[in-house]
PDB file of C-alpha atoms in Angstrom:
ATOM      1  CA  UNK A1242      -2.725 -30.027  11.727  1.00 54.00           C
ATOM      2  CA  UNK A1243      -2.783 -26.257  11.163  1.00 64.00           C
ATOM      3  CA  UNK A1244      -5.621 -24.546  12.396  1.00 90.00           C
ATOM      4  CA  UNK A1245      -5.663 -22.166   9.889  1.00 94.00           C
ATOM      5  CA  UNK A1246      -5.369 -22.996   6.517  1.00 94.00           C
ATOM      6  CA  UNK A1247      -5.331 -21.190   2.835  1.00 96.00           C
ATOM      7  CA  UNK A1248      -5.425 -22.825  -0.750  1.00 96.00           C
ATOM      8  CA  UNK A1249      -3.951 -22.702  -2.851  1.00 96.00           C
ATOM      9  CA  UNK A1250      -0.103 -21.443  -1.576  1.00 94.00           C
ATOM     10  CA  UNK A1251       0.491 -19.904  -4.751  1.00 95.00           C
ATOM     11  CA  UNK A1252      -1.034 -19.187  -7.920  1.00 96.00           C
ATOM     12  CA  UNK A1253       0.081 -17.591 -10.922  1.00 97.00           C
ATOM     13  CA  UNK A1254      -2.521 -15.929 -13.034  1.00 96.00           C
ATOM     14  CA  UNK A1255      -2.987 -13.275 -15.779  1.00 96.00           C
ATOM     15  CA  UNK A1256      -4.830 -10.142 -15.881  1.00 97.00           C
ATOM     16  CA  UNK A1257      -8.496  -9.764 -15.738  1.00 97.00           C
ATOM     17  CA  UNK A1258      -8.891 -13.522 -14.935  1.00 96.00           C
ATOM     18  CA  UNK A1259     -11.219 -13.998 -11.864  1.00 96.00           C
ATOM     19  CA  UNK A1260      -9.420 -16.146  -9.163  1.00 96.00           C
ATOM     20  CA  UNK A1261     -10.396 -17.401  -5.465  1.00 97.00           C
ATOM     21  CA  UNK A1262      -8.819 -17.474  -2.427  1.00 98.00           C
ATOM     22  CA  UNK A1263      -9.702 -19.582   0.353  1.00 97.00           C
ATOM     23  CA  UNK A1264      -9.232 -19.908   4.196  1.00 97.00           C
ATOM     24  CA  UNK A1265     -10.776 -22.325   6.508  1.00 97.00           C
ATOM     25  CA  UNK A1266     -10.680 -22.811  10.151  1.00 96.00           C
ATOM     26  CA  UNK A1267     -10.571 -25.474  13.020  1.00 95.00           C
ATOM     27  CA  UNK A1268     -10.391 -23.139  15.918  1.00 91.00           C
ATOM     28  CA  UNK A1269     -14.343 -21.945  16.250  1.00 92.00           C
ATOM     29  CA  UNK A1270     -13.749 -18.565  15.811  1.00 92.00           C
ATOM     30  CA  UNK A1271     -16.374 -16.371  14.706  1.00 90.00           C
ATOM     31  CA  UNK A1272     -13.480 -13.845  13.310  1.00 92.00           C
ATOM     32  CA  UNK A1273     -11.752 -13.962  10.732  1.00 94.00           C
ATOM     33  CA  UNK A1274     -10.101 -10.998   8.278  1.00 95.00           C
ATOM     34  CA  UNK A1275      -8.011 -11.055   4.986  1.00 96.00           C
ATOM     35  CA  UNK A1276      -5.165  -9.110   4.547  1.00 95.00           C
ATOM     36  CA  UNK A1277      -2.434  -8.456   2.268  1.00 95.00           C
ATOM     37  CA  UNK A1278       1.400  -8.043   2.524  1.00 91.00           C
ATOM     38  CA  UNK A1279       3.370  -5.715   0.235  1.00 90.00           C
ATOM     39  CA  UNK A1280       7.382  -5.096   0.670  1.00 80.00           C
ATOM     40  CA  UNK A1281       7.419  -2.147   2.939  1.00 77.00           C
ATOM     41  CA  UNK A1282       3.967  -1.672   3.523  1.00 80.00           C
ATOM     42  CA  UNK A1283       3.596  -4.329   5.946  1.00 82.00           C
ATOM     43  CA  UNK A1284      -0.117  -6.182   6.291  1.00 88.00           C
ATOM     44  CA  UNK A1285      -3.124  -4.304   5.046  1.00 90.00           C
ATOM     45  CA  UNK A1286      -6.791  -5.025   5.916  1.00 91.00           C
ATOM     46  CA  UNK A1287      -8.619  -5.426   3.137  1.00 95.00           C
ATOM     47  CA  UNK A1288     -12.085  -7.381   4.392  1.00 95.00           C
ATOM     48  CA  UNK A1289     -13.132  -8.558   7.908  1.00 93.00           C
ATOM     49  CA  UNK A1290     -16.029 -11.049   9.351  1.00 94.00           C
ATOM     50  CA  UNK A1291     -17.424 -11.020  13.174  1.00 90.00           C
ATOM     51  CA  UNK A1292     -19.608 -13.763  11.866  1.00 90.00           C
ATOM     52  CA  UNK A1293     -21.342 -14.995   9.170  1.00 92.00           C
ATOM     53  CA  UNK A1294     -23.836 -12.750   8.221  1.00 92.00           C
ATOM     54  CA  UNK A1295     -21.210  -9.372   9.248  1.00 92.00           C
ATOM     55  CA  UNK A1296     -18.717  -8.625   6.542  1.00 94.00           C
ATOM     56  CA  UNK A1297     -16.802  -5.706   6.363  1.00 92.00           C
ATOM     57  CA  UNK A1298     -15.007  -3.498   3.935  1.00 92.00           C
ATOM     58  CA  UNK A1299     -11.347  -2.634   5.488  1.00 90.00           C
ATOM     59  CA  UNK A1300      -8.487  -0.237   4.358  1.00 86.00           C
ATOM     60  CA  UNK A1301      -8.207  -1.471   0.837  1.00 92.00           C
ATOM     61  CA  UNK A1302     -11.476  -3.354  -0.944  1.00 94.00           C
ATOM     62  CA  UNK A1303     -11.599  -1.664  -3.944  1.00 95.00           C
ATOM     63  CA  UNK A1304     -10.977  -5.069  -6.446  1.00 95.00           C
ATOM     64  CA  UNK A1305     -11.598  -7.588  -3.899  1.00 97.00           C
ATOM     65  CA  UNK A1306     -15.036  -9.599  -2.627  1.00 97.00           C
ATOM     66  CA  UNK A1307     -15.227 -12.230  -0.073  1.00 97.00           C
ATOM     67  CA  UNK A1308     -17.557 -14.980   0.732  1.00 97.00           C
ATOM     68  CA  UNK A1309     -18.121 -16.077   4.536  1.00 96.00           C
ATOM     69  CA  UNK A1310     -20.232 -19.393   3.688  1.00 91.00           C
ATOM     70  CA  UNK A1311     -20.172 -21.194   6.996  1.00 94.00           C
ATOM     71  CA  UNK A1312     -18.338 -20.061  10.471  1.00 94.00           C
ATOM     72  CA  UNK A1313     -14.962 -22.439   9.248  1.00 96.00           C
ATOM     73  CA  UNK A1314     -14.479 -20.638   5.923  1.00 97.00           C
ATOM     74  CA  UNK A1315     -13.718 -17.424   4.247  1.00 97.00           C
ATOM     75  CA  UNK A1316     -13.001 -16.924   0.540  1.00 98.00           C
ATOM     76  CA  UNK A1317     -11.517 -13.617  -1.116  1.00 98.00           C
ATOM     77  CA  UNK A1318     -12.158 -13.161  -4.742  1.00 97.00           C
ATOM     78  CA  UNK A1319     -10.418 -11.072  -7.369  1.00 96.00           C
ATOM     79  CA  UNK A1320     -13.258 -10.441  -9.866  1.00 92.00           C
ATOM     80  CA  UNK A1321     -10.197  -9.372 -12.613  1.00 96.00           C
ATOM     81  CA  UNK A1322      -6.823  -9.649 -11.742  1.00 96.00           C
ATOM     82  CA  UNK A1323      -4.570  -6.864 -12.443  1.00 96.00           C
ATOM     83  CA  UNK A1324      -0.775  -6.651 -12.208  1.00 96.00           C
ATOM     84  CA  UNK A1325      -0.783  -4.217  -8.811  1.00 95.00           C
ATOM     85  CA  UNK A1326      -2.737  -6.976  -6.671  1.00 97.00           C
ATOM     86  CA  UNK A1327       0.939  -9.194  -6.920  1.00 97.00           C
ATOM     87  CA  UNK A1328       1.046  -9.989  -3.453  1.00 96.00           C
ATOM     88  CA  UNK A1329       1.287 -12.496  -0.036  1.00 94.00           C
ATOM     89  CA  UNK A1330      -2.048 -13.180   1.190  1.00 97.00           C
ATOM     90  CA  UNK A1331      -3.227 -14.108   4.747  1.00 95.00           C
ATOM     91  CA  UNK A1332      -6.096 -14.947   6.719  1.00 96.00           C
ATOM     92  CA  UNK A1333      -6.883 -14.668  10.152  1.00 95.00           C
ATOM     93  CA  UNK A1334      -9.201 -15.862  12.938  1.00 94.00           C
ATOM     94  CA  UNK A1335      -9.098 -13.682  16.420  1.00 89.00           C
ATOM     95  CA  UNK A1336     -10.730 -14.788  19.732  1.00 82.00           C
ATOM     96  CA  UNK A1337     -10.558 -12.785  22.650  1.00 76.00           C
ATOM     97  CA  UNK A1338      -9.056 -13.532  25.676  1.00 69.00           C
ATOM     98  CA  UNK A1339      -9.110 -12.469  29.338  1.00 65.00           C
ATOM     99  CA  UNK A1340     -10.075  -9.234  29.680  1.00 64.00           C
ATOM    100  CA  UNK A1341     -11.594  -8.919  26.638  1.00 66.00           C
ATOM    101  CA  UNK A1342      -8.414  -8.481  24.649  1.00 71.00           C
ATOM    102  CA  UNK A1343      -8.772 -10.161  21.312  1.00 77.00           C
ATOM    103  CA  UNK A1344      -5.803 -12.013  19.460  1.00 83.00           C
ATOM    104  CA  UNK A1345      -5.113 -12.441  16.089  1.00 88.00           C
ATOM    105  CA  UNK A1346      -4.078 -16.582  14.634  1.00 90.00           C
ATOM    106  CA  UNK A1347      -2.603 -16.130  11.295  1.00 93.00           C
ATOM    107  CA  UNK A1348      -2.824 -18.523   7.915  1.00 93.00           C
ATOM    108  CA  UNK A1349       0.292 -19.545   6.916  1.00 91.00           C
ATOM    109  CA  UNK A1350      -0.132 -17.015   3.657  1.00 93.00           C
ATOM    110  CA  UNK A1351      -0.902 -17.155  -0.452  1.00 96.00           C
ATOM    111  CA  UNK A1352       1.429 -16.187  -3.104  1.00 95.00           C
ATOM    112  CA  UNK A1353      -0.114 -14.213  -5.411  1.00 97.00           C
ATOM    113  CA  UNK A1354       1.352 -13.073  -9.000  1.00 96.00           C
ATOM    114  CA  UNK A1355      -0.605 -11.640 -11.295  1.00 97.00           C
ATOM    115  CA  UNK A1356       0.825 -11.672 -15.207  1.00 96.00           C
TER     116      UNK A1356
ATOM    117  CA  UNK B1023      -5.857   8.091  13.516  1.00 78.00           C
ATOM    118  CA  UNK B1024      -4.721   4.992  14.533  1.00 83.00           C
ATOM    119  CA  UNK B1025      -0.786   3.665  13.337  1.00 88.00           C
ATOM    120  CA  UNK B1026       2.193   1.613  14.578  1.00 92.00           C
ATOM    121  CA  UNK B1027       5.715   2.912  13.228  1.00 93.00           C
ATOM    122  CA  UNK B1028       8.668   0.545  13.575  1.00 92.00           C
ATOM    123  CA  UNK B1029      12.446   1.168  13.235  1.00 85.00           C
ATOM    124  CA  UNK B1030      13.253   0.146   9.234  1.00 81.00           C
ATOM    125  CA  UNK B1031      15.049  -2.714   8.391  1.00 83.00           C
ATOM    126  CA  UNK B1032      17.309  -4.966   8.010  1.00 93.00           C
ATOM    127  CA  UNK B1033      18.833  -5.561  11.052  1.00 95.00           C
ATOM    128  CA  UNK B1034      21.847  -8.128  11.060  1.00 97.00           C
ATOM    129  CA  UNK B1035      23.098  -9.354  14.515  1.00 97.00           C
ATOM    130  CA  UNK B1036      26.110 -11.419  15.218  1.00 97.00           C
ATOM    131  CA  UNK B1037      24.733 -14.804  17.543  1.00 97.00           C
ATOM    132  CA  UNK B1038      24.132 -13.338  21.515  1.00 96.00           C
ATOM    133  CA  UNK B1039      24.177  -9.539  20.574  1.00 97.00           C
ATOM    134  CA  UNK B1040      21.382  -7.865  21.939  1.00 97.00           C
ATOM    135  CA  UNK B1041      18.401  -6.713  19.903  1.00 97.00           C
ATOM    136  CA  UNK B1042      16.093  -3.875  20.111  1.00 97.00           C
ATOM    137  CA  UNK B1043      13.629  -3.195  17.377  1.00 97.00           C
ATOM    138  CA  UNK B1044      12.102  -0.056  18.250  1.00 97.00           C
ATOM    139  CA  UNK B1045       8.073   0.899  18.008  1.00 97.00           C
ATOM    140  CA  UNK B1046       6.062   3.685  18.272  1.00 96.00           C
ATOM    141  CA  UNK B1047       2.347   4.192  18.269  1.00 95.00           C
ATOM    142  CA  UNK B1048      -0.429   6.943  17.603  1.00 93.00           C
ATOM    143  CA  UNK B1049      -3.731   5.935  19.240  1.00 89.00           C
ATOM    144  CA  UNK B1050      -6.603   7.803  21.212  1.00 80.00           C
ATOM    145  CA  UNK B1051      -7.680   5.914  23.984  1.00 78.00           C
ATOM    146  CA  UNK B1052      -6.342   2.883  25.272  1.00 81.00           C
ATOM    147  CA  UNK B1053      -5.179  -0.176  23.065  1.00 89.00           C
ATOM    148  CA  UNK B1054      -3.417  -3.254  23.467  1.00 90.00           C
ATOM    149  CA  UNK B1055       0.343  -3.725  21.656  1.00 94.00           C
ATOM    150  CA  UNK B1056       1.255  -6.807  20.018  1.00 94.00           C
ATOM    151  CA  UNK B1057       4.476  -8.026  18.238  1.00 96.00           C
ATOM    152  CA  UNK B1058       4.086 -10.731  15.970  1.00 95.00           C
ATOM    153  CA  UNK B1059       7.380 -13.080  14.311  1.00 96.00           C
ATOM    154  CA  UNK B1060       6.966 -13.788  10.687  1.00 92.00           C
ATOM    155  CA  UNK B1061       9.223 -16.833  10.022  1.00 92.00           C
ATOM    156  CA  UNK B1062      10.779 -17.656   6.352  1.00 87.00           C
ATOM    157  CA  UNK B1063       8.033 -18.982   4.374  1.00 82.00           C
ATOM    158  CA  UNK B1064       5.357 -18.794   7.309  1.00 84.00           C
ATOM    159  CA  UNK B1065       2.426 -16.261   8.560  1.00 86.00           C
ATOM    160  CA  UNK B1066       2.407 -14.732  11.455  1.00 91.00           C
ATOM    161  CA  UNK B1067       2.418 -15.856  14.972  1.00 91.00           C
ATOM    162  CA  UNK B1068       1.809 -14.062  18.130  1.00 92.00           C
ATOM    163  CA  UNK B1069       4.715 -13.534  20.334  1.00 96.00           C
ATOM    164  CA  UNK B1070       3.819 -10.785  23.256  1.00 95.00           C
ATOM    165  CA  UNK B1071       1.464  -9.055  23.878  1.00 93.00           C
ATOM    166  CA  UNK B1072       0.534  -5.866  26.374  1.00 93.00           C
ATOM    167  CA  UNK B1073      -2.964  -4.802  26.915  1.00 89.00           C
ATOM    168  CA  UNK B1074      -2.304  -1.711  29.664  1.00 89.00           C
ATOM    169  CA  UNK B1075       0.322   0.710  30.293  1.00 91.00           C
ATOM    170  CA  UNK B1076       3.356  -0.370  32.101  1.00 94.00           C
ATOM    171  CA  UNK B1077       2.810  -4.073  31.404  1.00 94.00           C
ATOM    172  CA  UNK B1078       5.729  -6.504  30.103  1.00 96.00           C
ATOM    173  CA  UNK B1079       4.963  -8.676  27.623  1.00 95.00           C
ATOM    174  CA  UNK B1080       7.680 -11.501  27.279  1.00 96.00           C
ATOM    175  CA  UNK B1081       7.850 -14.804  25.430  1.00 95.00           C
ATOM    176  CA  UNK B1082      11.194 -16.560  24.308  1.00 94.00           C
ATOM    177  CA  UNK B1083      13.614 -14.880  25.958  1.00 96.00           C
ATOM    178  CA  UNK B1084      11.686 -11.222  24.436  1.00 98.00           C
ATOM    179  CA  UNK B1085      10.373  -8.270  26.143  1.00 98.00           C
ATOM    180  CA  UNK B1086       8.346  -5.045  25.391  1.00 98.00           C
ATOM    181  CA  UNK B1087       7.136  -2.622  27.872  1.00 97.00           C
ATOM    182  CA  UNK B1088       3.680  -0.789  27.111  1.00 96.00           C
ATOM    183  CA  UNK B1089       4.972   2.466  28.141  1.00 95.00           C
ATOM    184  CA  UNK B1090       2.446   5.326  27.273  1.00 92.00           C
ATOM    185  CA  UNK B1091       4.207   8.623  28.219  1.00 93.00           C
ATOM    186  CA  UNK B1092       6.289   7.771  25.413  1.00 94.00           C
ATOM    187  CA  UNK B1093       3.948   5.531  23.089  1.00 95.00           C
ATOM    188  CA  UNK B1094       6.208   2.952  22.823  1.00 96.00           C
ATOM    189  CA  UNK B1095       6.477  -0.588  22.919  1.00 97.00           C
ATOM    190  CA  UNK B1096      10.029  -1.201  21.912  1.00 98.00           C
ATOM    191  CA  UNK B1097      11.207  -5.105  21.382  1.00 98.00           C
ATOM    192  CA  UNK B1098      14.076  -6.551  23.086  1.00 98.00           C
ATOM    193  CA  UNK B1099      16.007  -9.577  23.798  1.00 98.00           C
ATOM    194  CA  UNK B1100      19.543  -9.876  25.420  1.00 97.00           C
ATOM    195  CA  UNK B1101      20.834 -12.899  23.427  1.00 96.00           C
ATOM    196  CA  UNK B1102      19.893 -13.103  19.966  1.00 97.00           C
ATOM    197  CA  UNK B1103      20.061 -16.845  18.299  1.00 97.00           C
ATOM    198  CA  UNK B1104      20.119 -17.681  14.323  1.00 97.00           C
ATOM    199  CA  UNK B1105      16.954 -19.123  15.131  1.00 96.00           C
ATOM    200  CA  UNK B1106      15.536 -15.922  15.823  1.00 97.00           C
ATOM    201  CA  UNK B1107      15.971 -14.607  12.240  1.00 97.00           C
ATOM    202  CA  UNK B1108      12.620 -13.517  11.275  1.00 96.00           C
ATOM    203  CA  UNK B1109      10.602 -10.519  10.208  1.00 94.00           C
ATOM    204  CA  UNK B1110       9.249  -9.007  13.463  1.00 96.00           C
ATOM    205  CA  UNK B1111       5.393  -6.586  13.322  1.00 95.00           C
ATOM    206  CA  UNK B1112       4.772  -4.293  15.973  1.00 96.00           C
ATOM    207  CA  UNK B1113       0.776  -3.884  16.020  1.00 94.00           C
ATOM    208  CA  UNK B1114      -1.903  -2.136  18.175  1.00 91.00           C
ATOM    209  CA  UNK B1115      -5.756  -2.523  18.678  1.00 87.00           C
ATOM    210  CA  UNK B1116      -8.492  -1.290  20.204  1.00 78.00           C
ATOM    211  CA  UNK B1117     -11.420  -2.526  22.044  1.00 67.00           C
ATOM    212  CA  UNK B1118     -13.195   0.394  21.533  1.00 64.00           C
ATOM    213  CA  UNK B1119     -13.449   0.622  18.329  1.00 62.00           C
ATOM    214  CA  UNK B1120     -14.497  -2.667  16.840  1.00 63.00           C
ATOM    215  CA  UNK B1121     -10.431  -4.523  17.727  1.00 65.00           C
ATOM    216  CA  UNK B1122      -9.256  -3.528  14.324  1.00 77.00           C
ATOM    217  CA  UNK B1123      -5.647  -4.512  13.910  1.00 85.00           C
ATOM    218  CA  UNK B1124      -3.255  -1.671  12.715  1.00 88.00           C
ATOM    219  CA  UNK B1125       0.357  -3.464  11.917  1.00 90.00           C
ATOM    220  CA  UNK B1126       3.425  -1.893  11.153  1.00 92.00           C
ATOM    221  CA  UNK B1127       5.875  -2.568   8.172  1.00 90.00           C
ATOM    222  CA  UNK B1128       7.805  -5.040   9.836  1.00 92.00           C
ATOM    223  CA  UNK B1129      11.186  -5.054  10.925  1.00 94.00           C
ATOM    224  CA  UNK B1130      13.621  -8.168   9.256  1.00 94.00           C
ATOM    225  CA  UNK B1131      16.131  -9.723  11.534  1.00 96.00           C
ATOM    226  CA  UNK B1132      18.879 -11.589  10.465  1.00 96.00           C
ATOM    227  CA  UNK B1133      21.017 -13.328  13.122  1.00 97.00           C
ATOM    228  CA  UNK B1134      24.612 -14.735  11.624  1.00 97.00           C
ATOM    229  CA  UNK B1135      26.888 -17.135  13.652  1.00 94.00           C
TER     230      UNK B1135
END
């Protein structure tokens, strides 16, 4: 089993409906981070979690909200849709390893189009 | 700032040529380099990784030096399979400020017969 997963894969949706993304975990981490992935403009953070009660705007939140409701899961909302949020999808869960040097453990992604 | 550059894409490599993907960083301090393999249809996974200058990170047959005179952590591999074909992200972070990942654009490899 994967041990990080998103739902749906892909979703098709029209502008200025409100849709949710979610992520859940198996692997205990108390990380975890949404980004997206545009042609060219490789991954972008858009909101991070050290734990439940932390969340964190990243590069590009403007249109986005997230949800950390237990340490397993983290849900990204689009409170409209618009066309220019068309896009892949991951989420991530870090740990950090010897020496202190975290590592990233990706989702296996969400297809995104917006109408 | 912080920001990983990577050589643009595609590349397209006959089976057993040898690969570099090229990377360059901008950083203050001192932060670890990572390349992550994006499979067809997959997210990301974690293939090397280099946390202090002059380290070699290597994993399935690739390499990448952390070399900071010339803030680079170029990707290589001597033998390239179809297998391989993938979209390859260079990426830095830094302990020191909170381990916020900075990726770059990503590099895709195609590897034909």
């Amino acid at each position: 089993d994967a041990d990080v997963t998103q739902t749906p894969r892909n979703r098709i949706t029209k502008t200025g409906k409100r849709i949710m993304l979610e992520c859940s975990q198996t692997k205990g981490h108390d990380r975890m981070y949404w980004y997206r992935q545009d042609p060219g403009l490789g991954l972008r953070l858009i909101y991070y979690s050290f734990d439940v009660k932390d969340i964190n705007k990243g590069e590009i939140s403007d249109g986005y909200s997230v949800s950390r409701q237990a340490q397993a899961k983290f849900s990204l909302s689009l409170e409209s849709a618009i066309p220019n949020q068309t896009a892949l999808y991951f989420c991530a869960t870090s740990d950090f390893g010897v020496g202190g040097q975290e590592t990233q453990y990706f989702g296996p992604g969400t297809r995104l189009l917006v109408l | 700032g912080n920001s990983v550059t990577q050589m643009e894409g595609p590349v397209t490599l006959s089976e057993e040529a040898f690969l570099t993907i090229n990377c360059t960083y901008t950083a203050t301090g001192y932060p670890s380099l990572f390349w992550y393999v994006q499979y067809p249809g997959e997210g990301l996974q974690l293939l090397l990784k280099a946390t202090k200058a002059d380290d070699k990170g290597s994993n399935k047959g690739f390499e990448a030096t952390y070399r900071k005179e010339t803030t680079s952590f170029h990707l290589e591999k001597g033998s390239v399979q179809v297998s391989d074909s993938a979209v390859y992200f260079c990426a830095l972070s830094r302990r020191d400020t909170g381990n916020q990942f900075y990726f770059g654009t990503g590099t895709s490899l195609t590897v034909i017969p």
